[in-house]
PDB file of C-alpha atoms in Angstrom:
ATOM      1  CA  MET A   1      22.970 -30.882   0.939  1.00 50.00           C
ATOM      2  CA  SER A   2      25.751 -28.484   0.080  1.00 76.00           C
ATOM      3  CA  LEU A   3      25.944 -25.372   2.227  1.00 78.00           C
ATOM      4  CA  THR A   4      27.112 -22.095   0.725  1.00 82.00           C
ATOM      5  CA  ASP A   5      28.971 -19.335   2.540  1.00 80.00           C
ATOM      6  CA  ALA A   6      25.959 -17.050   1.977  1.00 85.00           C
ATOM      7  CA  GLU A   7      23.573 -19.582   3.533  1.00 87.00           C
ATOM      8  CA  LEU A   8      25.829 -19.904   6.567  1.00 80.00           C
ATOM      9  CA  GLU A   9      25.935 -16.123   6.954  1.00 87.00           C
ATOM     10  CA  THR A  10      22.129 -16.089   6.914  1.00 92.00           C
ATOM     11  CA  ILE A  11      21.950 -18.817   9.582  1.00 92.00           C
ATOM     12  CA  LEU A  12      24.518 -17.121  11.840  1.00 87.00           C
ATOM     13  CA  ALA A  13      22.902 -13.689  11.436  1.00 92.00           C
ATOM     14  CA  ASP A  14      19.467 -15.045  12.382  1.00 95.00           C
ATOM     15  CA  ALA A  15      18.938 -13.652  15.890  1.00 95.00           C
ATOM     16  CA  SER A  16      15.767 -15.713  16.380  1.00 97.00           C
ATOM     17  CA  LYS A  17      17.848 -18.805  17.256  1.00 97.00           C
ATOM     18  CA  ARG A  18      16.811 -19.966  20.702  1.00 98.00           C
ATOM     19  CA  ILE A  19      17.396 -22.705  23.279  1.00 98.00           C
ATOM     20  CA  ASP A  20      14.721 -23.143  25.931  1.00 97.00           C
ATOM     21  CA  GLY A  21      15.277 -24.790  29.304  1.00 97.00           C
ATOM     22  CA  ASP A  22      18.188 -25.705  31.503  1.00 98.00           C
ATOM     23  CA  ILE A  23      21.115 -27.666  30.123  1.00 98.00           C
ATOM     24  CA  VAL A  24      22.499 -30.524  32.204  1.00 97.00           C
ATOM     25  CA  TRP A  25      25.847 -32.163  31.507  1.00 96.00           C
ATOM     26  CA  GLN A  26      25.656 -35.956  31.157  1.00 94.00           C
ATOM     27  CA  THR A  27      28.405 -38.554  31.397  1.00 91.00           C
ATOM     28  CA  ASP A  28      29.784 -39.629  28.031  1.00 82.00           C
ATOM     29  CA  GLU A  29      27.986 -42.711  26.743  1.00 78.00           C
ATOM     30  CA  ASP A  30      31.322 -44.080  25.484  1.00 77.00           C
ATOM     31  CA  HIS A  31      32.607 -44.155  29.087  1.00 69.00           C
ATOM     32  CA  SER A  32      35.307 -41.560  28.510  1.00 81.00           C
ATOM     33  CA  PRO A  33      35.999 -39.045  31.298  1.00 87.00           C
ATOM     34  CA  SER A  34      34.067 -36.413  29.311  1.00 91.00           C
ATOM     35  CA  TYR A  35      30.710 -34.836  29.996  1.00 95.00           C
ATOM     36  CA  GLU A  36      28.358 -33.910  27.163  1.00 95.00           C
ATOM     37  CA  PHE A  37      25.067 -32.330  26.256  1.00 97.00           C
ATOM     38  CA  ARG A  38      22.977 -31.933  23.124  1.00 97.00           C
ATOM     39  CA  VAL A  39      20.191 -29.344  22.823  1.00 98.00           C
ATOM     40  CA  GLU A  40      17.909 -28.404  19.970  1.00 98.00           C
ATOM     41  CA  VAL A  41      18.013 -24.858  18.619  1.00 98.00           C
ATOM     42  CA  THR A  42      14.742 -23.392  17.382  1.00 97.00           C
ATOM     43  CA  SER A  43      14.392 -20.401  15.068  1.00 97.00           C
ATOM     44  CA  SER A  44      11.685 -18.587  13.165  1.00 96.00           C
ATOM     45  CA  ALA A  45      13.276 -19.832   9.927  1.00 94.00           C
ATOM     46  CA  GLY A  46      13.144 -23.436  11.147  1.00 94.00           C
ATOM     47  CA  TRP A  47      16.832 -24.231  10.634  1.00 93.00           C
ATOM     48  CA  PRO A  48      17.538 -27.874  11.610  1.00 95.00           C
ATOM     49  CA  LEU A  49      20.130 -26.950  14.268  1.00 96.00           C
ATOM     50  CA  PHE A  50      21.409 -28.264  17.570  1.00 97.00           C
ATOM     51  CA  VAL A  51      24.323 -27.501  19.869  1.00 97.00           C
ATOM     52  CA  ARG A  52      26.623 -30.189  21.197  1.00 96.00           C
ATOM     53  CA  GLY A  53      28.796 -29.443  24.203  1.00 96.00           C
ATOM     54  CA  SER A  54      31.642 -31.545  25.572  1.00 93.00           C
ATOM     55  CA  TYR A  55      34.004 -31.071  28.483  1.00 95.00           C
ATOM     56  CA  ASN A  56      36.906 -33.312  29.460  1.00 91.00           C
ATOM     57  CA  PRO A  57      38.104 -32.293  32.941  1.00 91.00           C
ATOM     58  CA  LEU A  58      41.276 -34.399  32.724  1.00 90.00           C
ATOM     59  CA  ILE A  59      42.867 -32.527  29.782  1.00 89.00           C
ATOM     60  CA  PRO A  60      40.967 -30.039  30.357  1.00 91.00           C
ATOM     61  CA  ALA A  61      39.180 -29.366  27.053  1.00 91.00           C
ATOM     62  CA  LEU A  62      35.864 -27.684  26.267  1.00 93.00           C
ATOM     63  CA  SER A  63      33.908 -27.537  23.029  1.00 91.00           C
ATOM     64  CA  TYR A  64      30.600 -25.997  21.982  1.00 95.00           C
ATOM     65  CA  ALA A  65      29.506 -26.740  18.414  1.00 94.00           C
ATOM     66  CA  LEU A  66      26.543 -25.466  16.414  1.00 95.00           C
ATOM     67  CA  ILE A  67      25.530 -28.254  14.071  1.00 91.00           C
ATOM     68  CA  LEU A  68      23.315 -28.023  11.013  1.00 90.00           C
ATOM     69  CA  LYS A  69      21.759 -31.477  10.633  1.00 92.00           C
ATOM     70  CA  THR A  70      22.109 -31.372   6.839  1.00 86.00           C
ATOM     71  CA  ALA A  71      25.753 -30.226   6.732  1.00 82.00           C
ATOM     72  CA  GLY A  72      27.458 -30.962  10.067  1.00 80.00           C
ATOM     73  CA  ARG A  73      29.395 -28.624  12.346  1.00 82.00           C
ATOM     74  CA  VAL A  74      29.101 -25.060  11.043  1.00 88.00           C
ATOM     75  CA  TYR A  75      30.369 -23.017  13.987  1.00 90.00           C
ATOM     76  CA  ALA A  76      32.339 -24.069  17.070  1.00 89.00           C
ATOM     77  CA  LEU A  77      34.413 -22.867  19.986  1.00 89.00           C
ATOM     78  CA  ASP A  78      37.236 -25.067  21.293  1.00 86.00           C
ATOM     79  CA  LEU A  79      39.248 -24.368  24.421  1.00 87.00           C
ATOM     80  CA  GLY A  80      42.107 -26.471  25.747  1.00 81.00           C
ATOM     81  CA  LYS A  81      43.259 -28.261  22.598  1.00 77.00           C
ATOM     82  CA  ASP A  82      45.411 -27.192  19.677  1.00 62.00           C
ATOM     83  CA  HIS A  83      44.191 -27.350  16.088  1.00 47.00           C
ATOM     84  CA  HIS A  84      46.131 -28.029  12.879  1.00 53.00           C
ATOM     85  CA  ASN A  85      44.701 -26.180   9.861  1.00 54.00           C
ATOM     86  CA  PRO A  86      44.734 -27.592   6.313  1.00 55.00           C
ATOM     87  CA  GLN A  87      47.557 -25.159   5.373  1.00 61.00           C
ATOM     88  CA  CYS A  88      49.696 -26.815   8.098  1.00 56.00           C
ATOM     89  CA  ASP A  89      49.618 -23.901  10.520  1.00 60.00           C
ATOM     90  CA  TYR A  90      48.672 -24.463  14.132  1.00 57.00           C
ATOM     91  CA  VAL A  91      46.265 -22.323  16.084  1.00 64.00           C
ATOM     92  CA  GLY A  92      46.296 -22.199  19.845  1.00 65.00           C
ATOM     93  CA  GLU A  93      44.292 -23.903  22.519  1.00 70.00           C
ATOM     94  CA  LYS A  94      41.601 -21.255  22.120  1.00 73.00           C
ATOM     95  CA  HIS A  95      40.118 -21.308  18.633  1.00 63.00           C
ATOM     96  CA  LYS A  96      36.899 -21.170  16.660  1.00 71.00           C
ATOM     97  CA  HIS A  97      35.715 -23.031  13.596  1.00 65.00           C
ATOM     98  CA  ARG A  98      33.454 -21.418  11.022  1.00 66.00           C
ATOM     99  CA  TRP A  99      32.210 -23.478   8.073  1.00 54.00           C
ATOM    100  CA  THR A 100      33.353 -22.375   4.617  1.00 55.00           C
ATOM    101  CA  GLU A 101      32.705 -23.825   1.191  1.00 56.00           C
ATOM    102  CA  ARG A 102      36.437 -24.333   0.695  1.00 58.00           C
ATOM    103  CA  PHE A 103      37.427 -26.021   3.972  1.00 55.00           C
ATOM    104  CA  ARG A 104      34.071 -27.038   5.479  1.00 57.00           C
ATOM    105  CA  ASP A 105      34.736 -27.099   9.262  1.00 61.00           C
ATOM    106  CA  LYS A 106      38.480 -27.841   9.067  1.00 61.00           C
ATOM    107  CA  GLN A 107      39.759 -24.243   9.219  1.00 63.00           C
ATOM    108  CA  ALA A 108      40.164 -22.588  12.649  1.00 63.00           C
ATOM    109  CA  TYR A 109      41.234 -19.165  13.855  1.00 59.00           C
ATOM    110  CA  VAL A 110      42.037 -17.506  17.174  1.00 63.00           C
ATOM    111  CA  PRO A 111      39.140 -15.376  18.458  1.00 66.00           C
ATOM    112  CA  ALA A 112      40.203 -12.253  20.318  1.00 71.00           C
ATOM    113  CA  GLU A 113      36.671 -11.757  21.658  1.00 75.00           C
ATOM    114  CA  ILE A 114      36.605 -15.023  23.640  1.00 69.00           C
ATOM    115  CA  THR A 115      38.077 -14.387  27.073  1.00 77.00           C
ATOM    116  CA  ALA A 116      36.778 -17.359  29.069  1.00 85.00           C
ATOM    117  CA  ASP A 117      39.119 -19.932  30.516  1.00 86.00           C
ATOM    118  CA  VAL A 118      38.611 -23.609  29.638  1.00 87.00           C
ATOM    119  CA  ALA A 119      37.395 -24.360  33.177  1.00 90.00           C
ATOM    120  CA  ASP A 120      34.844 -21.527  33.097  1.00 92.00           C
ATOM    121  CA  THR A 121      32.200 -23.410  31.132  1.00 95.00           C
ATOM    122  CA  ALA A 122      29.421 -20.922  31.965  1.00 95.00           C
ATOM    123  CA  THR A 123      31.262 -17.813  30.720  1.00 94.00           C
ATOM    124  CA  ALA A 124      32.474 -19.671  27.620  1.00 94.00           C
ATOM    125  CA  TRP A 125      28.850 -20.711  26.987  1.00 96.00           C
ATOM    126  CA  GLN A 126      27.614 -17.117  27.306  1.00 95.00           C
ATOM    127  CA  GLN A 127      30.315 -15.892  24.919  1.00 92.00           C
ATOM    128  CA  PHE A 128      29.598 -18.723  22.437  1.00 91.00           C
ATOM    129  CA  CYS A 129      25.858 -17.960  22.465  1.00 95.00           C
ATOM    130  CA  ALA A 130      26.472 -14.227  22.011  1.00 92.00           C
ATOM    131  CA  GLU A 131      28.790 -14.877  19.053  1.00 88.00           C
ATOM    132  CA  ALA A 132      26.388 -17.357  17.443  1.00 91.00           C
ATOM    133  CA  LYS A 133      23.363 -15.099  18.140  1.00 94.00           C
ATOM    134  CA  ILE A 134      21.627 -17.787  20.202  1.00 97.00           C
ATOM    135  CA  THR A 135      19.332 -16.789  23.055  1.00 98.00           C
ATOM    136  CA  HIS A 136      19.387 -19.316  25.903  1.00 98.00           C
ATOM    137  CA  ALA A 137      16.290 -19.068  28.087  1.00 97.00           C
ATOM    138  CA  GLY A 138      17.589 -21.219  30.911  1.00 97.00           C
ATOM    139  CA  THR A 139      20.751 -22.109  32.779  1.00 96.00           C
ATOM    140  CA  LEU A 140      23.809 -24.124  31.828  1.00 97.00           C
ATOM    141  CA  ARG A 141      24.291 -26.276  34.918  1.00 97.00           C
ATOM    142  CA  PRO A 142      27.826 -26.729  36.286  1.00 95.00           C
ATOM    143  CA  VAL A 143      29.844 -29.720  35.148  1.00 93.00           C
ATOM    144  CA  PRO A 144      29.683 -32.432  37.840  1.00 89.00           C
ATOM    145  CA  ALA A 145      32.788 -32.812  39.987  1.00 81.00           C
ATOM    146  CA  ILE A 146      35.012 -35.795  39.278  1.00 69.00           C
TER     147      ILE A 146
END
């Protein structure tokens, strides 16, 4: 399925998106030093969405990605790792991805409104959810200590 910019705007503007229950970080199944989670996102429109989180404490690097099952990653926050855009410019270690028809999820930009540090997974989560208009009725548990 091809996603249009207008369809993405509708998905992101939908304030009925919701995650219920606590989120617990799990060890990476590929045996990397990362921790991960995956949670379903419900909405009144029934968008087939989920959020994937990953945190690597050794780099450190944090990522929260909103994924549309029919199109892939449509919105994401990355902290702790640089990104190289298709036009060959680099954005910093704090950047967001927003799906576009032209670049899909390859284009990133620096978000002034994200103030959380890479190690502050809870504040970054709150800011990500606020930006993506996702209500989380639960708690994001702390990342386990190494």
